[in-house]
XYZ file of C-alpha atoms in Angstrom:
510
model
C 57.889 -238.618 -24.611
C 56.099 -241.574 -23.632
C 52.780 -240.334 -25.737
C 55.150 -239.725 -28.822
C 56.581 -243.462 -27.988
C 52.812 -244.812 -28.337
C 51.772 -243.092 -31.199
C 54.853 -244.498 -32.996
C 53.807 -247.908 -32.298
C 50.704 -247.704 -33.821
C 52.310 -246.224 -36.795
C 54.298 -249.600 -36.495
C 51.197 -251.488 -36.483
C 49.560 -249.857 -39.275
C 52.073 -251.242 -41.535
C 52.996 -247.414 -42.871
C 55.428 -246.786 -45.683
C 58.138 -245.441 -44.516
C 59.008 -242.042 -44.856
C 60.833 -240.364 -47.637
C 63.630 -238.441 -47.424
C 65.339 -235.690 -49.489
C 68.350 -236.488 -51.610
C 71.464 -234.344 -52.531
C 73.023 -234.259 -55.522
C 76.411 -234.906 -55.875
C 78.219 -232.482 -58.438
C 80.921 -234.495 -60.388
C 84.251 -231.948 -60.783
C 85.930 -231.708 -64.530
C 89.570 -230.771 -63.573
C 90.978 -229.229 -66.988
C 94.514 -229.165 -68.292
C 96.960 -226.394 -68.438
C 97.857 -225.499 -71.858
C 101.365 -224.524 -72.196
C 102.243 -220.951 -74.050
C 105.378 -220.374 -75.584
C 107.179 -216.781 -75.980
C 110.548 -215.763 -77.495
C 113.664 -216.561 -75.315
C 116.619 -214.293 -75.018
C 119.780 -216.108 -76.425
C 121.476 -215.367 -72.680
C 118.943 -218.166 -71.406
C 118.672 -220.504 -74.228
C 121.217 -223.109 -72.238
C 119.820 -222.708 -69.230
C 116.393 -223.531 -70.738
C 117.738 -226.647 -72.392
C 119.004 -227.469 -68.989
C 116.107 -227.563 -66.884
C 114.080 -229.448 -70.120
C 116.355 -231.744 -70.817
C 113.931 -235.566 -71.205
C 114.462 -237.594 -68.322
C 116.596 -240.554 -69.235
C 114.838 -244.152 -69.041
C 115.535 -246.205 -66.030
C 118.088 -248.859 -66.573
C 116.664 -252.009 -68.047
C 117.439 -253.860 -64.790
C 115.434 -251.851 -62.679
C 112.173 -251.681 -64.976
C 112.862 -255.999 -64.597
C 112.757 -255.873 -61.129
C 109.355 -253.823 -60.796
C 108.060 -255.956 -63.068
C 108.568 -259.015 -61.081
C 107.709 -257.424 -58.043
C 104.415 -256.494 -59.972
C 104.228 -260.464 -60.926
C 104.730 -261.524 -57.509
C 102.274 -259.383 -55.562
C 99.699 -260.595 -58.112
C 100.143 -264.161 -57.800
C 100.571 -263.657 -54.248
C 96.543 -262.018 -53.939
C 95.658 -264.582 -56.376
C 96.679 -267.646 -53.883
C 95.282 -265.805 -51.013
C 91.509 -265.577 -52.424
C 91.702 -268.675 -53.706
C 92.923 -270.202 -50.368
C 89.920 -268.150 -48.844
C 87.596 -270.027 -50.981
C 88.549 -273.054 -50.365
C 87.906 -272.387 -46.596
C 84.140 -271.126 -47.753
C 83.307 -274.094 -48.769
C 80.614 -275.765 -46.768
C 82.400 -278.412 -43.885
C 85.737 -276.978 -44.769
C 88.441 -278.127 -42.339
C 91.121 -275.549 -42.519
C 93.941 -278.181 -40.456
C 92.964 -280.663 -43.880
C 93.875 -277.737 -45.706
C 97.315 -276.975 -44.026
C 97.774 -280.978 -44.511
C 97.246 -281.069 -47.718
C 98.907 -277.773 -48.955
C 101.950 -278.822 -47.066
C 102.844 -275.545 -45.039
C 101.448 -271.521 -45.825
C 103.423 -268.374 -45.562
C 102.898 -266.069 -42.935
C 100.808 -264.025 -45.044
C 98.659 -266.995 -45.746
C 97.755 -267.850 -42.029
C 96.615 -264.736 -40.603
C 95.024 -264.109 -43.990
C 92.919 -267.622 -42.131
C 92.838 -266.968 -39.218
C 91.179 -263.487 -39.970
C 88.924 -265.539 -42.052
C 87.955 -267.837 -39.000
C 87.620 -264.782 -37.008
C 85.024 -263.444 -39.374
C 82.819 -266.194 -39.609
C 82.567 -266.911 -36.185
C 84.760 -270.171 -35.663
C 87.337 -268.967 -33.266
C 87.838 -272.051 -31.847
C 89.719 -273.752 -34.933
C 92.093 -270.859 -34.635
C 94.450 -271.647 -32.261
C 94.410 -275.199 -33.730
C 96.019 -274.125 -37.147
C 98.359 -271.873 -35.364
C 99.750 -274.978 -33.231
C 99.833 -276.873 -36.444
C 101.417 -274.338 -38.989
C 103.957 -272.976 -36.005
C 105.158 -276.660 -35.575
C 106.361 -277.076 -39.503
C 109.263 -275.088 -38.691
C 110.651 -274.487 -35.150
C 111.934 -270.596 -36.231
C 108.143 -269.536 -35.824
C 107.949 -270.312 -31.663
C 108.320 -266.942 -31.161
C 107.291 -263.849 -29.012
C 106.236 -262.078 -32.103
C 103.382 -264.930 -33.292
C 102.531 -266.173 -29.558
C 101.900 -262.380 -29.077
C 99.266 -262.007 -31.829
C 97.460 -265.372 -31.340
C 97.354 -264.549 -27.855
C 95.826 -261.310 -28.068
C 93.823 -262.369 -30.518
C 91.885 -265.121 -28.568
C 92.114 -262.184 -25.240
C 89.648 -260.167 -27.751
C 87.928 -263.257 -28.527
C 87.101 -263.735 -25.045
C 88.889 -267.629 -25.411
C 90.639 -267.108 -22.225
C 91.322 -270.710 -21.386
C 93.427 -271.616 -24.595
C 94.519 -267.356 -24.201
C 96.385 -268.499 -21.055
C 97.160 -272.198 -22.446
C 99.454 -270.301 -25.140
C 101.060 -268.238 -22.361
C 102.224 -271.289 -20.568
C 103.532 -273.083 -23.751
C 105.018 -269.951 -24.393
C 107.168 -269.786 -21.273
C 107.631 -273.336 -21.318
C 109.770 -272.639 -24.756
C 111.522 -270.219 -22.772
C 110.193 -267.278 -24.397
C 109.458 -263.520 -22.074
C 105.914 -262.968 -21.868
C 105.529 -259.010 -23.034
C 103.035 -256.477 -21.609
C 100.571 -256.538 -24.419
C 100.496 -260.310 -23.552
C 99.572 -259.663 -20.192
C 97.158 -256.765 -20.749
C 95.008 -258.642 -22.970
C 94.626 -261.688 -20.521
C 93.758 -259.301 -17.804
C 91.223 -257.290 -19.524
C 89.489 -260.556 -21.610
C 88.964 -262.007 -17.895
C 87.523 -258.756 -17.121
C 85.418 -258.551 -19.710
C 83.704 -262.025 -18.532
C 83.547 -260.557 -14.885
C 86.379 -262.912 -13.963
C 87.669 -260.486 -11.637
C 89.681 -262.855 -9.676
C 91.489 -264.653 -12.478
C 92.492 -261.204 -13.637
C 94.176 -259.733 -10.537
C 96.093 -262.987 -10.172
C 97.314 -262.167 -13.268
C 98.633 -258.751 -12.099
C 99.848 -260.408 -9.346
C 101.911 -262.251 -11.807
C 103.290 -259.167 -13.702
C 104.489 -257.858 -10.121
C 106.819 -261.224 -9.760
C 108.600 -261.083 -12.876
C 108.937 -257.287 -12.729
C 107.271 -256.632 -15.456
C 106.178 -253.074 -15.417
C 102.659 -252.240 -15.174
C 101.359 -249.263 -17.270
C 97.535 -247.470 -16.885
C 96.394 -249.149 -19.702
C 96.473 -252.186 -17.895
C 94.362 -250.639 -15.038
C 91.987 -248.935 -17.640
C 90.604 -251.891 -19.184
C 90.132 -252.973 -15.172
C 88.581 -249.762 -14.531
C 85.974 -249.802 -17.610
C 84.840 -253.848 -16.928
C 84.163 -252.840 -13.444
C 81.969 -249.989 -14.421
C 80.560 -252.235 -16.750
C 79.666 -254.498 -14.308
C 78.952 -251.724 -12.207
C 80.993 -252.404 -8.877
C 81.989 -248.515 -8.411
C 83.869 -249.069 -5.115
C 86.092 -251.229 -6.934
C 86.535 -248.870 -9.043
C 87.919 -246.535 -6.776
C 89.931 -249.230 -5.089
C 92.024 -250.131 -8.155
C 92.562 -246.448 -8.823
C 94.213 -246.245 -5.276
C 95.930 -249.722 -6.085
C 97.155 -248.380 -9.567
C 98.948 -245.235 -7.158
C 100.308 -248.023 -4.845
C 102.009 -249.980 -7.527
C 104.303 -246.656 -8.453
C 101.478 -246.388 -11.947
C 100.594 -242.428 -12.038
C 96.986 -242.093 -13.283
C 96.943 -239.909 -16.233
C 94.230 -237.933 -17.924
C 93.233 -240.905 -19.746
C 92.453 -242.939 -16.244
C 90.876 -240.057 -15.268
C 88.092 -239.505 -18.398
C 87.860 -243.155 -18.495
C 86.978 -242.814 -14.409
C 84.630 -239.875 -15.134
C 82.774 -241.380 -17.849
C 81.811 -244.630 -15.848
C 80.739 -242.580 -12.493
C 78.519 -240.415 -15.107
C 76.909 -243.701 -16.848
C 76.414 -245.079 -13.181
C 74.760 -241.773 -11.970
C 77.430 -240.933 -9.574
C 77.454 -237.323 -9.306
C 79.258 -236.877 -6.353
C 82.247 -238.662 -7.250
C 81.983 -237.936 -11.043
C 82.632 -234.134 -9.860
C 85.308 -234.740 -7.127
C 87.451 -236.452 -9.901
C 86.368 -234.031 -12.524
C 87.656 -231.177 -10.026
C 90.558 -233.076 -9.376
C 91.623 -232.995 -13.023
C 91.006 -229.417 -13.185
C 93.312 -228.910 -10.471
C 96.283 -231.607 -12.141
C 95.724 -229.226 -15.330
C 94.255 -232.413 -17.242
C 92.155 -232.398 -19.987
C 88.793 -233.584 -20.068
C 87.635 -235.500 -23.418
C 84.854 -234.478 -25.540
C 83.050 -238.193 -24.517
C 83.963 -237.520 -21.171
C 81.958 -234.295 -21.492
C 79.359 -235.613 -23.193
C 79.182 -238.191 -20.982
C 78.480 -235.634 -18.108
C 75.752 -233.599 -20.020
C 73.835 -236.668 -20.550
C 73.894 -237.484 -16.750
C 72.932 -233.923 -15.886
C 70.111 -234.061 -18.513
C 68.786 -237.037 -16.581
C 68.735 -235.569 -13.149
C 67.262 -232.284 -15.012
C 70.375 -229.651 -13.708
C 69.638 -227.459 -16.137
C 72.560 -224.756 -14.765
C 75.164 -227.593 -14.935
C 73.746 -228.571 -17.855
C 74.142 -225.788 -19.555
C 77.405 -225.179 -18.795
C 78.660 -228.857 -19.165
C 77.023 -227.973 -23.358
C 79.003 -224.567 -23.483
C 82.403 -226.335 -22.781
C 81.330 -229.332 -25.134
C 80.593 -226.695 -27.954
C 84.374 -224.932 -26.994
C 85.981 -228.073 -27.559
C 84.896 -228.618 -30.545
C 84.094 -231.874 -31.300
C 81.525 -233.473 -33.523
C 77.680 -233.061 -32.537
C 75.929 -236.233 -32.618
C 72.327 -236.175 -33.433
C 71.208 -238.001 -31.078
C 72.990 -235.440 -28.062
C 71.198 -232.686 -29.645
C 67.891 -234.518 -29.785
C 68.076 -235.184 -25.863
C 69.310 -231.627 -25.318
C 65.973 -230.618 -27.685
C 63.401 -232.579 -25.579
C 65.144 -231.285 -22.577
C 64.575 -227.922 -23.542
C 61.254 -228.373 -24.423
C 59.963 -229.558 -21.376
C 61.599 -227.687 -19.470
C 59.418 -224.481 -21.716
C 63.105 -222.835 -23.068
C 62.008 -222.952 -26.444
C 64.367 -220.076 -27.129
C 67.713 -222.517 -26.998
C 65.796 -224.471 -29.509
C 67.433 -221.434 -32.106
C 70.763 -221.366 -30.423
C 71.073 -225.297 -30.848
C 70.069 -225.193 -34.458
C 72.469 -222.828 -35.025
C 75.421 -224.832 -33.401
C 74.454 -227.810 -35.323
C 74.468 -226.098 -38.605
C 78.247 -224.327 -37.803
C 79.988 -227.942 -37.725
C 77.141 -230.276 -40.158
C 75.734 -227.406 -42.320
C 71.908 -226.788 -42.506
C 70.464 -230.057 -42.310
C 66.705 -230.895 -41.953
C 67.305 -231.248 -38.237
C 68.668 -227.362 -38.039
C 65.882 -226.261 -40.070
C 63.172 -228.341 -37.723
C 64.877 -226.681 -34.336
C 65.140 -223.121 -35.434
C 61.506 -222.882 -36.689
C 60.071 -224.749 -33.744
C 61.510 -222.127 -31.362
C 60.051 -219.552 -32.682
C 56.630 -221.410 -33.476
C 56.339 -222.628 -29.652
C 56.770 -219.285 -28.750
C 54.181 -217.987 -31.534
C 56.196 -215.615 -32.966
C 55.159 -214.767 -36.191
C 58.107 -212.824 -37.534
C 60.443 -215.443 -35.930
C 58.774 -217.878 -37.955
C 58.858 -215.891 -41.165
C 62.433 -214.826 -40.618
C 63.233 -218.893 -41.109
C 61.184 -219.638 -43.621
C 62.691 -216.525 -45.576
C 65.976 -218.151 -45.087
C 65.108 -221.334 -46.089
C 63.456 -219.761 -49.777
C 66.745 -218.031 -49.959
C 68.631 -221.066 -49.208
C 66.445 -222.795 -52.185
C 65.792 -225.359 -49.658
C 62.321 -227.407 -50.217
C 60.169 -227.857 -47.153
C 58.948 -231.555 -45.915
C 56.115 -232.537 -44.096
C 57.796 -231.413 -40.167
C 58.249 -227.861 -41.244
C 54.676 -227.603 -42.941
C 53.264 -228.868 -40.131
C 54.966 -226.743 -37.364
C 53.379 -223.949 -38.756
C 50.298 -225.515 -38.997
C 50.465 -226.053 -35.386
C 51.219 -223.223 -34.524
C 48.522 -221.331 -36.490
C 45.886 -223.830 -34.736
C 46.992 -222.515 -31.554
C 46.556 -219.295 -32.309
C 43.441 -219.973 -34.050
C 44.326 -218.222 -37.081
C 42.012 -220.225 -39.802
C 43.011 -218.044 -42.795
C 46.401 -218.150 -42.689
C 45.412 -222.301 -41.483
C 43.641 -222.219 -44.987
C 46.173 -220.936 -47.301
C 48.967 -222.674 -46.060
C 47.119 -226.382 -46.607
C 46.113 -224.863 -50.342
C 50.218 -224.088 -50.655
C 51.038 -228.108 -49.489
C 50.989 -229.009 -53.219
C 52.631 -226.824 -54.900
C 55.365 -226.701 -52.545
C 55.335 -230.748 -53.362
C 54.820 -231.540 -49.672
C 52.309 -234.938 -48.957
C 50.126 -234.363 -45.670
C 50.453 -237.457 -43.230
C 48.757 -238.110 -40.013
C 49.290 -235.077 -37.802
C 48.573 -233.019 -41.101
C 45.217 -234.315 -41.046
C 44.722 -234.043 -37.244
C 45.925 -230.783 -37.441
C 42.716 -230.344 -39.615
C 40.141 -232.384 -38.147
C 41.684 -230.777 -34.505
C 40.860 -227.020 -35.931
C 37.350 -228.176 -37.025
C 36.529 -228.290 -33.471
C 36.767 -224.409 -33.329
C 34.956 -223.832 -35.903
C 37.120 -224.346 -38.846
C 35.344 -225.677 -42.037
C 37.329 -228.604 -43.253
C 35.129 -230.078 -45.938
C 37.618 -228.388 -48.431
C 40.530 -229.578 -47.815
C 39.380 -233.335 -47.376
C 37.371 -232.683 -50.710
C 40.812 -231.220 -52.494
C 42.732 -234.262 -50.524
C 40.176 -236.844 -52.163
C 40.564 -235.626 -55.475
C 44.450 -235.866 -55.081
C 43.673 -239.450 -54.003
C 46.105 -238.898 -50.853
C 43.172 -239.578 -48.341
C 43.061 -243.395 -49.614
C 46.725 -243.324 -49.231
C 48.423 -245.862 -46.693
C 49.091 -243.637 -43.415
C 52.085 -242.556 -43.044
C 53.868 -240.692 -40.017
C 56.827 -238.636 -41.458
C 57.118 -235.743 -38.966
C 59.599 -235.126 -36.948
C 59.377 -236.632 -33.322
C 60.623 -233.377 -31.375
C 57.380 -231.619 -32.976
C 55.014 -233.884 -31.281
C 56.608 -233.583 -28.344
C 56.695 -229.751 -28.202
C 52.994 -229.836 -29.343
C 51.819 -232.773 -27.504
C 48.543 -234.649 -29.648
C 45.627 -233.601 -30.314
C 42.494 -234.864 -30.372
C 42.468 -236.768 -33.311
C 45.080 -238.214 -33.007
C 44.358 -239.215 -28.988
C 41.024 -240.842 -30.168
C 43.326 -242.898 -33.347
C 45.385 -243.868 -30.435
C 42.293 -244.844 -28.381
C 40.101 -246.714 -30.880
C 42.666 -248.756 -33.142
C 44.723 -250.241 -29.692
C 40.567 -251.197 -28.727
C 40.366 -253.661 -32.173
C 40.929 -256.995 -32.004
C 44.563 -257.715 -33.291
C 42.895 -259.461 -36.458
C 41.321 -256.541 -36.986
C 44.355 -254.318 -36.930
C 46.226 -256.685 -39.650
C 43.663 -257.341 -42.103
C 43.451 -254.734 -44.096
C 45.639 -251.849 -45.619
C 44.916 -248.601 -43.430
C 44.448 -245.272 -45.057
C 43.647 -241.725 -43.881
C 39.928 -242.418 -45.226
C 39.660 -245.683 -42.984
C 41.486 -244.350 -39.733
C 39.097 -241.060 -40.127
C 35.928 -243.081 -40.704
C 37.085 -245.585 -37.741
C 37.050 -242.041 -35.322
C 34.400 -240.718 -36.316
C 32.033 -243.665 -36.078
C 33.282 -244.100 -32.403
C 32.932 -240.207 -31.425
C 29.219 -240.629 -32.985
C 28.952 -243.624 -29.992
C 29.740 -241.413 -27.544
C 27.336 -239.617 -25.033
């Protein structure tokens, strides 16, 4: 991994192009009418016919007025909104002038700026207008609007004028509500104010109001954010003290932080726990498990941690099948390579990913009619071939030292409209050492013009790290990190430079 990591900085360095992709088309759909057929109607069900067609009667004139002005009003409505938002976009814009000056805004109006100040990163000018417009009209100090500002400027993380509106609040005499509550505790949590938040529970406990587990989850996940585990566990057995049950959701959320923090042990006894309570474990919770048991490299558990993952159902990221790829890899189970492919494809389709993973297991394990079983499918599939699958087979043929089959595949790279990149021409200059003659590709290359092409790297990581490098492109590696870094940036690097650069060093050697 780390040798793939290298040789994609240099690729950074080089300046490359970056690497082209293959589009889809989308098919537009022409939905056609129904033409209606008429046939002769028996007499017995000529009323009944002029029953069920009978023209449906216009509305009465007062209704079509009303939806009208209903139409009117919604329009005028969006028009003073955006033009009350541009007002605030103007450069020094003081949104309290604005409420001066306008005289008062509807409810509509001030969240519509206060989302606005949100946005563009002023929260601090929020709970200003909110004091100002609230105090035009005494009907507005109310739980409903002192519970959105307030957990609005929780999520903001402005806990100090968070908890300033919760003691005007109760100074009006108004009931503080859970949601209130929740999102004071969990913003102070956030900030690894630990203290201020559990004085805040403390709180809810003296005016009886009710604690549910959301209010311990968003404890729970700050603490393994901040990762203090045994208080973790403590507020779980605090949370069972206060009369809250833990429910499956405490339990995933528990689960998922031991598995980010690497605690195996106590990631398990919970995860056993829940299996004895009858609870359901989450797909992230899962997931969350593989990826710890893909770090410590249990394979077993691994493998079954994927199996129940794949039962559940849920969406495959890329990136989870990428680690479970490199895992396999190195771990020489190129065989799962297929099986993973084939998982991905059943809930994306065959994407270039599932095409990449089925033909490198059977290419790392050099099986010819493994390979040609794939690339069969893909022909009948119609789909085109990039650079990665061209050059997993050219890999593969350079380890078996098969230069024929070497040779007519690089004389196929055109018309199969596939450009060579770097490994491509390491691949070449690599199978030179054993006595492959590579003057005609590089000749039919120069003629194309691609060898005074800018490099590119377009293959797919999880080949390189299967096949390791080679020597070609070890000693590109070796000689362009030994340039001064003037020399790296002054020019524009092609495959004709970068080959010339390696071979004038090699010729150095002893």
């Amino acid at each position: 991994m780390e040798n793939v990591m290298s040789l994609n900085n240099i690729h950074c360095k080089l300046k490359l192009s970056p690497s082209w992709r293959f589009n889809s088309n989308i098919n537009d759909h022409v939905f056609s009418s129904k033409t209606l057929i008429t046939k002769p109607i028996a007499f017995s069900s000529l009323s009944s016919l002029q029953h069920r067609s009978a023209p449906t009667p216009p509305p009465p004139l007062h209704n079509q007025s009303k939806h009208t002005t209903l139409l009117v009003e919604t329009y005028h409505e969006h028009h003073t909104l955006r033009a009350l938002i541009q007002r605030l976009q103007h450069e020094h814009s003081c949104p309290l002038r604005i409420l001066q000056h306008d005289g008062d805004w509807t409810k509509d109006q001030l969240w519509a700026v206060i989302k606005f100040l949100k946005n563009a990163s002023r929260p601090t000018q929020i709970l200003q207008v909110f004091d100002m417009w609230k105090n035009i009209e005494k009907s507005r100090i109310n739980e409903f609007n002192y519970k959105k500002i307030i957990v609005l400027l929780g999520e903001e993380g402005l806990m100090e004028e968070a908890v300033n509106s919760l003691q005007e609040m109760k100074a009006h005499g108004l009931r503080p509500c859970l949601q209130i509550y929740n999102s004071i505790i969990h913003g102070y949590s956030r900030n690894g104010k630990f203290g201020e938040a559990l004085l805040f529970l403390e709180e809810m406990k003296e005016i009886n109001l009710p604690r549910q587990t959301e209010t311990y989850g968003g404890l729970i996940e700050a603490y393994g954010k901040h990762k203090m585990y045994d208080e973790m566990s403590m507020c779980l057995k605090k949370m069972k003290l206060d009369g809250c049950s833990a429910d499956y959701i405490t339990y995933n959320l528990l689960i998922r932080e031991f598995a980010r923090g690497g605690l195996l042990e106590r990631m398990e006894r919970l995860q056993k726990s829940m299996v004895s309570k009858r609870m359901h474990l989450q797909s992230s919770t899962l997931t969350a498990m593989l990826e710890v048991y893909m770090k410590f490299g249990l394979l077993e558990k691994m493998e079954k941690c994927y199996k129940r993952l794949v039962n559940s159902k849920p969406r495959l990221k890329e990136d989870l099948i990428r680690k479970l790829a490199r895992v396999y890899i190195q771990n020489y189970m190129f065989s799962r390579l297929d099986d993973l492919g084939d998982d991905l494809a059943s809930r994306t389709g065959r994407t270039e990913l599932v095409w990449c993973l089925r033909l490198l297991s059977h290419a790392c394990l050099l099986s010819r009619r493994g390979m040609d079983s794939v690339i069969q499918e893909m022909e009948e599939s119609k789909v085109s071939w990039n650079v990665s699958v061209a050059n997993i087979i050219l890999l593969a043929y350079l380890k078996m030292k098969d230069f024929k089959q070497l040779r007519v595949l690089l004389s196929e790279l055109p018309t199969r409209r596939v450009k060579p990149d770097l490994v491509t021409v390491g691949v070449v200059l690599d199978a030179s050492r054993f006595g492959f003659n590579e003057s005609g590709t590089l000749e039919m290359w120069k003629r194309m013009g691609l060898v005074y092409e800018s490099v590119k790297m377009d293959t797919d990581p999880l080949v390189l790290i299967a096949y390791g490098k080679g020597h070609f492109l070890r000693d590109c590696e070796q000689v362009f990190t030994s340039l001064e870094p003037y020399a790296r940036e002054k020019r524009r690097w092609t495959y004709q430079n970068l080959i010339d650069l390696v071979m004038k060093h090699n010729a150095k050697q002893p």
